[in-house]
XYZ file of C-alpha atoms in Angstrom:
689
model
C 69.863 76.829 62.846
C 73.411 77.622 63.999
C 72.268 80.903 65.487
C 69.226 79.358 67.146
C 71.196 76.517 68.713
C 73.709 79.104 70.031
C 70.803 81.101 71.560
C 69.346 77.939 73.123
C 72.531 76.570 74.712
C 73.771 79.984 75.914
C 70.404 80.925 77.482
C 70.253 77.677 79.346
C 73.848 77.839 80.406
C 73.195 81.016 82.379
C 70.397 79.329 84.347
C 71.824 75.813 85.121
C 73.200 76.431 88.683
C 69.958 77.978 89.928
C 67.651 75.471 88.107
C 69.658 72.191 88.138
C 72.694 72.763 90.367
C 73.296 70.885 93.657
C 71.787 73.882 95.497
C 69.224 74.605 92.710
C 65.410 74.364 92.588
C 65.273 70.899 90.940
C 68.780 69.314 91.187
C 69.448 67.331 88.059
C 71.438 64.664 89.829
C 68.238 63.181 90.982
C 67.333 62.315 87.445
C 70.379 60.114 86.981
C 70.754 57.098 89.187
C 74.112 55.382 88.782
C 73.126 51.759 89.502
C 76.300 50.109 88.092
C 74.636 49.241 84.801
C 76.683 49.130 81.633
C 76.752 52.366 79.716
C 74.622 51.041 76.792
C 71.791 50.070 79.252
C 71.910 53.437 80.947
C 71.639 55.161 77.489
C 68.692 52.892 76.688
C 67.019 54.020 79.924
C 67.745 57.707 79.438
C 69.631 58.805 76.236
C 71.945 61.451 77.606
C 75.635 62.102 77.474
C 75.555 63.063 81.219
C 76.228 59.417 82.023
C 79.831 60.047 80.971
C 80.149 62.788 83.685
C 81.793 60.637 86.396
C 84.317 59.308 83.908
C 85.423 62.939 83.200
C 85.388 63.807 87.020
C 82.273 65.974 86.721
C 79.033 66.027 88.679
C 75.679 66.370 86.916
C 75.648 70.252 87.081
C 79.082 70.550 85.602
C 78.255 67.998 82.930
C 75.284 70.180 81.890
C 77.496 73.261 81.896
C 80.040 71.422 79.715
C 77.347 70.350 77.231
C 76.003 73.966 77.094
C 79.462 75.412 76.572
C 80.305 72.873 73.831
C 76.907 73.473 72.158
C 77.353 77.238 72.251
C 80.969 77.250 70.848
C 80.155 74.650 68.124
C 77.000 76.545 67.033
C 78.977 79.893 67.075
C 81.639 78.273 64.985
C 79.077 77.004 62.464
C 77.553 80.440 62.405
C 80.843 82.085 61.264
C 82.582 79.252 59.367
C 80.707 77.484 56.563
C 82.642 74.129 56.590
C 81.220 73.541 60.092
C 77.671 73.666 58.773
C 77.903 69.893 58.254
C 75.441 67.121 58.933
C 77.769 65.451 61.483
C 78.026 68.826 63.362
C 74.271 69.280 63.508
C 73.880 65.618 64.588
C 76.224 66.396 67.568
C 74.295 69.546 68.439
C 71.086 67.544 68.472
C 72.621 64.958 70.721
C 73.810 67.636 73.094
C 70.413 69.331 73.366
C 68.630 65.953 73.705
C 71.045 65.174 76.558
C 69.870 68.261 78.393
C 66.249 67.667 77.622
C 66.314 64.266 79.292
C 67.097 65.771 82.732
C 65.479 69.177 82.183
C 62.299 68.281 83.965
C 59.513 70.924 83.974
C 61.840 73.701 83.018
C 62.632 72.206 79.667
C 59.200 70.803 78.874
C 58.164 73.629 76.591
C 56.848 73.098 73.038
C 59.737 75.100 71.494
C 62.175 72.735 73.111
C 60.526 69.807 71.400
C 60.258 71.802 68.245
C 63.994 72.559 68.403
C 64.844 68.908 68.742
C 62.516 67.920 65.818
C 63.859 70.648 63.635
C 67.417 69.795 64.679
C 67.092 66.297 63.611
C 65.697 67.298 60.182
C 68.575 69.732 59.925
C 70.860 66.681 60.038
C 69.093 65.320 56.897
C 69.093 68.797 55.175
C 72.746 69.826 55.931
C 75.426 68.740 53.484
C 78.239 66.319 54.085
C 81.283 68.433 53.629
C 83.333 65.303 53.327
C 81.973 65.018 49.850
C 82.250 68.703 48.980
C 84.733 67.854 46.253
C 81.758 66.372 44.391
C 78.961 68.485 45.963
C 76.855 68.476 42.808
C 76.064 64.791 43.302
C 75.100 65.211 46.917
C 72.472 67.784 46.073
C 70.112 65.561 44.078
C 67.944 64.749 47.162
C 67.604 68.273 48.637
C 63.984 68.504 47.552
C 63.071 65.481 49.611
C 64.741 66.601 52.873
C 63.522 70.229 52.476
C 60.023 68.848 52.018
C 60.170 67.303 55.598
C 60.859 70.842 56.919
C 57.771 72.138 55.041
C 55.606 69.235 56.389
C 56.763 70.071 59.949
C 55.894 73.778 59.347
C 52.471 72.743 58.156
C 51.812 70.595 61.201
C 52.924 73.332 63.502
C 50.778 76.079 62.064
C 47.671 74.068 61.126
C 47.533 72.471 64.629
C 48.102 75.855 66.347
C 45.089 77.260 64.476
C 42.852 74.211 64.982
C 43.402 73.733 68.676
C 42.118 77.331 69.357
C 38.658 76.222 68.158
C 38.667 72.553 69.331
C 39.472 73.748 72.902
C 36.032 75.532 72.967
C 37.721 78.480 74.616
C 35.111 81.241 74.763
C 37.615 83.988 74.110
C 38.816 82.345 70.833
C 35.220 81.582 69.708
C 34.100 85.104 70.516
C 37.119 86.545 68.651
C 38.058 88.534 71.831
C 41.235 86.565 72.592
C 43.645 89.415 71.614
C 41.834 91.812 73.940
C 43.329 89.760 76.813
C 46.441 88.234 75.151
C 48.757 91.192 75.230
C 48.529 91.698 79.007
C 48.088 88.026 80.048
C 50.953 86.467 78.122
C 53.916 85.311 80.070
C 56.415 88.173 79.520
C 54.934 91.063 77.562
C 57.073 93.710 75.739
C 56.601 97.512 75.880
C 54.871 97.197 72.500
C 52.302 94.915 74.105
C 50.971 97.781 76.174
C 50.345 99.824 73.024
C 48.822 96.909 71.200
C 46.457 96.398 74.076
C 45.038 99.871 73.538
C 43.850 99.106 70.028
C 40.036 99.249 69.484
C 38.132 96.155 70.097
C 36.915 95.771 66.510
C 40.616 95.731 65.403
C 41.530 93.089 67.953
C 38.659 90.871 66.737
C 39.645 91.384 63.100
C 43.191 90.391 64.068
C 41.967 87.147 65.490
C 40.107 86.438 62.209
C 43.446 87.201 60.353
C 45.316 84.766 62.687
C 42.730 82.057 61.864
C 43.235 82.635 58.192
C 46.989 82.579 58.301
C 47.172 79.492 60.652
C 44.275 77.369 59.169
C 43.781 78.237 55.528
C 47.133 79.499 54.331
C 49.139 76.366 55.364
C 47.519 74.390 52.544
C 49.218 76.749 50.192
C 52.554 75.251 51.339
C 51.991 72.376 48.940
C 50.532 74.387 46.006
C 52.083 73.542 42.634
C 52.172 77.243 41.916
C 55.501 78.701 43.357
C 54.108 82.201 43.691
C 51.492 80.869 46.188
C 54.104 79.279 48.302
C 56.062 82.578 48.263
C 53.040 84.571 49.370
C 52.295 82.093 52.134
C 55.916 82.597 53.334
C 55.528 86.292 53.662
C 52.199 85.884 55.453
C 53.753 83.478 57.911
C 56.837 85.709 58.373
C 54.539 88.745 59.040
C 52.626 86.828 61.779
C 55.927 85.791 63.475
C 57.376 89.301 63.324
C 54.236 90.766 65.010
C 54.479 88.107 67.705
C 58.205 89.010 68.208
C 57.268 92.735 68.683
C 54.442 92.015 71.184
C 55.913 89.112 73.214
C 59.115 87.583 74.584
C 58.950 84.078 73.158
C 62.741 83.397 73.226
C 63.979 81.654 70.035
C 60.555 80.144 69.122
C 59.456 82.747 66.517
C 62.929 82.803 65.031
C 62.834 79.001 64.686
C 59.375 79.279 62.996
C 60.699 81.771 60.555
C 63.544 79.356 59.785
C 60.957 76.697 59.070
C 59.185 79.012 56.692
C 62.347 79.278 54.623
C 61.401 75.854 53.178
C 58.700 77.619 51.138
C 61.258 79.535 49.153
C 63.542 78.506 46.239
C 66.876 79.656 45.057
C 65.390 81.810 42.337
C 63.487 83.904 44.755
C 66.439 84.275 47.149
C 68.537 85.465 44.234
C 65.743 87.941 43.262
C 65.683 89.164 46.888
C 69.454 89.726 46.780
C 69.241 91.619 43.503
C 70.454 88.928 41.152
C 67.607 89.062 38.742
C 67.383 86.911 35.707
C 66.830 88.348 32.263
C 63.347 87.778 30.861
C 63.481 85.313 28.049
C 61.082 85.356 25.149
C 58.118 82.901 25.719
C 56.123 80.861 23.263
C 52.321 81.284 23.057
C 51.976 77.927 24.946
C 54.106 79.204 27.863
C 52.244 82.485 27.923
C 48.912 80.595 27.983
C 50.111 78.432 30.911
C 51.437 81.496 32.714
C 48.006 83.252 32.483
C 46.233 80.089 33.476
C 48.274 79.657 36.630
C 47.813 83.388 37.417
C 44.066 82.927 37.145
C 44.095 79.843 39.375
C 46.214 81.729 41.947
C 43.735 84.604 42.033
C 40.873 82.218 42.327
C 42.597 80.665 45.393
C 42.997 83.981 47.070
C 39.442 84.916 46.283
C 38.098 81.754 47.847
C 40.218 82.304 51.032
C 38.950 85.865 51.324
C 35.324 84.950 50.512
C 35.188 82.064 53.003
C 36.754 84.331 55.661
C 34.117 87.055 55.068
C 31.273 84.513 55.062
C 32.288 82.344 58.096
C 33.162 85.342 60.270
C 30.509 87.704 58.990
C 32.788 90.535 58.199
C 31.025 93.870 57.479
C 32.260 97.376 57.032
C 30.645 100.063 59.258
C 31.346 103.306 57.366
C 29.852 105.506 59.988
C 32.008 104.117 62.832
C 34.957 103.449 60.485
C 35.331 99.956 61.746
C 34.855 96.311 60.594
C 32.511 94.160 62.573
C 33.065 90.344 62.934
C 31.673 87.364 64.658
C 31.889 83.559 64.325
C 29.186 82.281 61.995
C 29.646 78.563 62.626
C 29.214 76.129 65.500
C 31.611 73.798 67.178
C 29.832 70.779 65.666
C 30.189 72.299 62.222
C 33.891 72.913 62.653
C 34.457 69.454 64.040
C 32.769 67.981 60.975
C 34.931 70.130 58.729
C 37.981 69.007 60.605
C 37.047 65.372 60.106
C 36.622 66.073 56.439
C 39.990 67.657 55.872
C 42.336 65.790 58.145
C 42.668 62.663 56.031
C 42.719 64.580 52.694
C 45.549 66.764 54.136
C 47.510 63.595 54.776
C 46.968 62.472 51.167
C 48.032 65.893 49.977
C 51.216 65.387 51.864
C 51.634 61.888 50.308
C 51.226 63.159 46.819
C 53.549 66.123 47.441
C 56.275 63.895 48.876
C 55.872 61.370 46.073
C 56.389 64.196 43.578
C 59.588 65.313 45.284
C 60.877 61.676 45.412
C 60.141 61.090 41.656
C 61.692 64.494 40.733
C 64.910 63.610 42.742
C 64.990 60.188 41.034
C 65.061 61.769 37.625
C 67.734 64.172 38.697
C 69.852 61.109 39.727
C 69.213 59.510 36.464
C 70.619 62.522 34.569
C 73.921 62.314 36.292
C 76.752 61.483 33.927
C 79.142 58.620 34.562
C 78.160 55.185 35.906
C 79.915 55.541 39.279
C 78.440 58.958 40.087
C 74.980 57.912 38.950
C 75.154 54.850 41.232
C 76.318 57.086 44.119
C 73.572 59.562 43.540
C 70.928 56.764 43.314
C 72.143 55.256 46.641
C 71.845 58.618 48.376
C 68.453 59.127 46.807
C 67.239 55.761 48.071
C 68.513 56.404 51.619
C 67.056 59.925 51.915
C 63.710 58.868 50.245
C 63.354 55.934 52.762
C 64.208 58.275 55.715
C 61.713 60.899 54.549
C 58.891 58.236 54.102
C 59.567 56.895 57.602
C 59.600 60.374 59.204
C 56.416 61.285 57.376
C 54.682 58.106 58.529
C 55.735 58.456 62.152
C 54.623 62.070 62.191
C 51.037 61.144 61.294
C 50.514 59.846 64.909
C 51.005 63.233 66.677
C 49.554 65.152 63.714
C 46.215 63.331 63.975
C 45.832 64.173 67.707
C 43.853 67.117 66.409
C 41.012 64.807 65.343
C 40.408 61.509 67.254
C 38.629 59.583 64.403
C 41.491 60.166 62.111
C 44.068 59.161 64.781
C 42.114 55.884 65.310
C 42.677 55.048 61.671
C 46.437 55.100 61.826
C 48.038 51.815 60.981
C 49.251 49.903 64.184
C 52.691 49.489 62.649
C 53.151 53.211 62.436
C 52.093 53.562 66.046
C 54.704 50.962 67.062
C 57.408 52.949 65.211
C 56.261 56.152 66.864
C 56.431 54.542 70.340
C 59.932 53.297 69.728
C 61.261 56.805 68.846
C 59.111 58.973 71.051
C 61.797 59.476 73.769
C 64.108 60.955 71.129
C 61.612 63.783 70.333
C 61.901 63.085 66.621
C 58.270 64.090 65.974
C 55.858 65.882 68.273
C 52.348 67.291 68.544
C 51.886 71.084 68.691
C 49.176 73.517 69.595
C 50.172 76.895 70.807
C 47.855 79.250 72.694
C 45.170 76.584 73.041
C 43.204 78.511 75.686
C 43.235 82.227 76.609
C 44.020 82.537 80.375
C 43.638 85.593 82.568
C 40.252 86.670 81.142
C 39.302 88.110 84.522
C 42.682 89.684 85.051
C 46.261 88.419 84.816
C 47.046 86.195 87.873
C 50.503 86.832 89.120
C 52.318 85.337 92.047
C 54.219 87.827 94.305
C 56.771 86.337 96.682
C 57.322 88.268 99.908
C 59.981 87.931 102.701
C 60.196 89.102 106.245
C 62.483 88.970 109.317
C 59.816 89.442 111.939
C 56.583 88.202 110.268
C 55.299 91.797 110.472
C 57.042 93.849 107.889
C 56.924 92.128 104.456
C 59.129 93.066 101.526
C 58.311 91.970 97.937
C 60.957 90.004 96.094
C 60.830 91.365 92.523
C 61.909 89.173 89.599
C 63.929 90.492 86.715
C 61.462 89.814 83.946
C 58.029 88.949 85.053
C 55.501 91.610 86.074
C 55.790 92.761 89.724
C 56.393 96.410 90.242
C 53.536 98.320 88.611
C 55.792 101.145 87.548
C 58.349 98.907 85.860
C 58.121 98.684 82.026
C 57.874 95.304 80.508
C 61.323 94.091 79.424
C 62.657 92.849 76.016
C 64.594 89.602 76.813
C 64.078 87.498 73.644
C 65.801 85.332 72.418
C 66.668 84.552 76.100
C 64.078 82.498 77.934
C 64.037 83.118 81.642
C 62.642 79.663 82.555
C 61.867 80.474 86.152
C 59.860 83.453 85.233
C 57.898 81.401 82.677
C 57.152 78.697 85.292
C 55.964 81.399 87.751
C 53.427 82.314 85.077
C 52.143 78.752 84.893
C 52.136 78.372 88.710
C 49.734 81.318 88.992
C 47.176 79.418 86.910
C 46.461 76.911 89.696
C 47.204 76.019 93.433
C 50.866 75.695 94.452
C 50.448 71.957 94.842
C 50.343 71.727 91.017
C 53.824 73.267 90.873
C 56.003 71.152 93.177
C 59.141 73.084 92.110
C 57.777 76.217 93.872
C 58.279 74.572 97.300
C 61.958 74.012 96.123
C 62.182 77.718 95.296
C 60.900 78.809 98.642
C 63.433 76.562 100.424
C 66.391 77.955 98.462
C 65.377 81.518 99.128
C 65.075 80.810 102.830
C 68.554 79.317 102.691
C 69.910 82.228 100.752
C 71.352 80.184 97.886
C 73.269 82.484 95.542
C 72.597 80.329 92.424
C 68.825 80.654 92.893
C 68.971 84.335 93.820
C 70.719 84.973 90.568
C 67.701 83.640 88.757
C 65.564 86.260 90.614
C 68.023 89.170 90.395
C 71.485 89.207 88.876
C 72.101 92.616 90.284
C 72.486 92.118 94.039
C 71.511 95.658 94.801
C 67.996 94.872 93.500
C 67.480 91.859 95.863
C 66.170 93.116 99.208
C 67.708 90.226 101.290
C 71.178 90.398 99.924
C 72.838 90.759 103.300
C 70.984 88.048 105.097
C 68.236 85.622 103.836
C 64.686 86.195 105.015
C 63.432 84.343 108.019
C 59.943 83.938 106.707
C 58.508 83.637 103.143
C 54.998 83.661 101.771
C 53.388 84.156 98.321
C 50.304 86.032 97.407
C 48.294 86.017 94.177
C 47.412 89.277 92.576
C 45.364 90.216 89.494
C 47.180 92.539 87.106
C 45.885 94.671 84.239
C 47.528 97.129 81.793
C 46.742 100.739 82.546
C 44.730 102.659 80.050
C 46.215 105.109 77.518
C 44.418 108.162 79.035
C 45.309 107.418 82.688
C 48.755 109.053 82.747
C 49.661 110.093 79.239
C 50.652 108.365 75.991
C 53.742 106.851 77.649
C 52.547 105.480 80.948
C 54.242 106.288 84.266
C 52.644 103.153 85.649
C 52.338 100.235 83.213
C 50.247 98.049 85.532
C 47.368 98.233 87.978
C 46.817 95.316 90.302
C 44.450 93.941 92.989
C 45.059 91.369 95.814
C 43.228 88.134 95.003
C 44.147 85.456 97.597
C 47.013 83.733 99.476
C 49.079 81.458 97.219
C 51.605 79.908 99.556
C 51.453 79.908 103.371
C 54.044 81.630 105.558
C 56.862 79.196 106.187
C 60.339 79.200 107.685
C 63.275 76.801 107.673
C 62.440 73.783 109.780
C 58.711 74.545 109.527
C 56.866 71.165 109.724
C 54.602 72.133 106.852
C 57.503 73.016 104.673
C 59.403 69.805 105.599
C 56.227 67.838 104.794
C 55.871 69.414 101.415
C 59.568 68.814 100.607
C 59.229 65.163 101.566
C 56.005 64.798 99.641
C 57.568 66.174 96.390
C 60.871 64.390 96.938
C 62.801 67.679 97.146
C 64.387 67.295 100.657
C 68.173 67.496 100.630
C 69.835 64.163 101.259
C 73.315 65.279 102.146
C 75.891 67.170 100.134
C 77.345 65.473 97.087
C 81.041 64.763 96.969
C 83.227 67.653 95.824
C 84.807 67.127 92.423
C 88.526 66.625 92.151
C 90.516 69.716 91.300
C 91.458 68.477 87.888
C 91.679 70.629 84.717
C 88.171 70.295 83.454
C 86.211 71.117 86.726
C 88.524 73.926 87.526
C 88.043 75.403 84.048
C 84.307 75.058 84.240
C 84.195 76.809 87.642
C 86.409 79.675 86.304
C 84.093 80.213 83.260
C 81.160 80.144 85.575
C 82.605 82.838 87.859
C 83.413 85.091 84.921
C 79.850 84.724 83.442
C 77.922 84.833 86.751
C 77.533 88.737 86.971
C 76.508 89.095 83.272
C 72.778 89.222 82.427
C 71.811 86.398 80.069
C 70.418 88.672 77.278
C 73.780 90.586 77.256
C 75.634 87.226 76.734
C 73.367 86.127 73.934
C 73.520 89.385 71.968
C 77.274 89.741 72.498
C 77.752 86.296 70.913
C 75.349 87.165 68.013
C 76.896 90.510 67.242
C 80.503 89.095 67.557
C 79.629 86.452 65.056
C 77.818 88.982 62.810
C 80.885 91.159 62.863
C 83.181 88.255 61.939
C 80.866 87.381 59.003
C 80.816 90.990 57.928
C 84.657 91.291 58.060
C 84.895 88.028 56.014
C 82.602 89.463 53.338
C 84.608 92.721 53.248
C 87.912 91.018 52.972
C 86.704 88.545 50.366
C 85.230 91.461 48.482
C 88.528 93.429 48.646
C 90.430 90.339 47.481
C 87.996 89.809 44.618
C 88.220 93.385 43.625
C 92.043 93.340 43.726
C 92.094 90.130 41.694
C 89.562 91.637 39.240
C 91.806 94.699 38.924
C 94.770 92.536 38.348
C 92.814 90.592 35.721
C 91.818 93.890 34.092
C 95.428 94.956 34.002
C 96.437 91.716 32.514
C 93.697 91.983 29.943
C 94.738 95.575 29.073
C 98.345 94.525 28.770
C 97.336 91.578 26.578
C 95.263 93.943 24.406
C 98.123 96.369 24.126
C 100.570 93.642 23.295
C 98.166 92.327 20.691
C 97.776 95.826 19.252
C 101.516 96.160 19.030
C 101.839 92.828 17.274
C 99.123 93.814 14.763
C 100.835 97.183 14.072
C 104.209 95.485 13.632
C 102.633 92.988 11.295
C 100.957 95.736 9.330
C 104.302 97.629 9.019
C 106.026 94.478 7.738
C 103.199 93.819 5.312
C 103.489 97.408 4.125
C 107.219 97.185 3.723
C 106.944 93.874 1.823
C 104.339 95.544 -0.530
C 106.648 98.508 -1.154
C 109.612 96.141 -1.866
C 107.562 94.165 -4.293
C 106.367 97.315 -6.052
C 110.000 98.604 -6.391
C 111.085 95.204 -7.875
C 108.190 95.376 -10.405
C 109.307 98.885 -11.467
C 112.927 97.799 -11.736
C 111.923 94.825 -13.854
C 109.783 96.928 -16.206
C 112.693 99.398 -16.515
C 115.120 96.690 -17.479
C 112.640 95.310 -19.886
């Protein structure tokens, strides 16, 4: 979580001036209206630390930059230094990201931003209090309860993501052809996407069937009492996320999902993975019988999943064509009835599983020695058990959005609790890739500029498709939020994306902060010397080229065809542009006051000027590899210290053994001498006698 927070804050920091600055696309200062209310009332209206900006001499943009820098540095510190992986530190990181989310507007309203906030809050419950590290064994009794909340969130995420693909009635998902479009129509493909797109159709359809099995059937294994089933489900989920990482740029989302999947493992399996294997102990016949029984139950579960997958998707092997055919063998009504049948039981499975963890933790607390420590462990158990029960109850509201009848049965008191915490993003509903877009070709907005309204030059973005000869980039874990919103804008008319008018205005004005979002390298921006006089936007349809068109490694990755006009030709002062700016509330209302040249604003400006020419992915990976190098050096130095200490211990042990041997030899010599003396005295006595 420290690494993911670092990626999230650093990625957003690089984009703040262009997105939210005073000369940005959607200035964040419009989201905060200083009406003279007390600070507590302002926090109730919008829970963000940016209200403190004026007291620090900062405007809204610099306040956001300060929050991002603090979040990046603290997360980096937690990555490399274990004492900083504390519940209070993660609470602070969560508050920082929530503060940005409150003013982020459309550029921060992605599902992974909500997922990061929900996971971040649960991390506060999971992380230890290092203040009590001197008696850490007591503070670990409730870990099973808090870790269960992570598992429940993971279940909701994956199960809902699988279900919504079918409840949306998307023809591509129902026809199992979604992946024949997905690789070229997703927001920012990778080079691997082009090769995955060339796979045969039967394999693409089989991959959709596998996705359904992993997202709908396998999540129920998260709560299986057999640990090997949970471990198998972990590897299946991790495999899916790795494949998505290879074929798409989804920022930190897939890494965050893999982090959630760690809740399926236990310490024993982690030690096994690291090579610390336990010795096999002899088992009684009862334990052997139970082991074989659980193995048979596990095999039966796998068999049922495979059998139902084969039956409901009519999988058949065609030996002649060396392929596997598949098609959906159930209707929407049948699936909806099944969903009604399993939604409420899935909640009761969660209730039973959570109850088991709470009871187990209670017995662990009861086994603590000492009245004081037993009381302290019981108090912690009661607090975290209550928090887990409340979080579980509140999460039922967004979870049951997948099925309306089940949602209507939620107790009104739980709905009231959910409404009271909704603005804090503690629990959320999820459903990724609900519908497959771009079935008739990937829609892509191409922005063009001109000085004379006759010769038009395309303005190429750094990451989204534009130039048909440019290879798809690899930018994860960075998320270029403007490029992502350009993808959403192409799915409808420009009026559905008011921010696009703000983008056009800033490009006509030649604002450097916005141009940096389009191209960090000034040489790649065609209007670097002077902003364009006119701007328009056109809609094209893009497709991946075929594998046999220009060789196994394509010279042209895309082919495209003009579709329609997306945005009319406008210029600064154009009545239509002014009308749109007024309509969307984007018209500039005078320049904000310049901040005082105090230490904090000056420092933030200096850091910004240093980071401005650096590409965001370079910043993120530089931070990561620096932290990884520090961690590696710590391991090496700790290993050398431990080896030197072990050598010293060995020398001390050898010296002790030698000393002991010398003492034994000396004692034996003295014993021999005493024996000889006694023998001589006996002889002398006999002689005298």
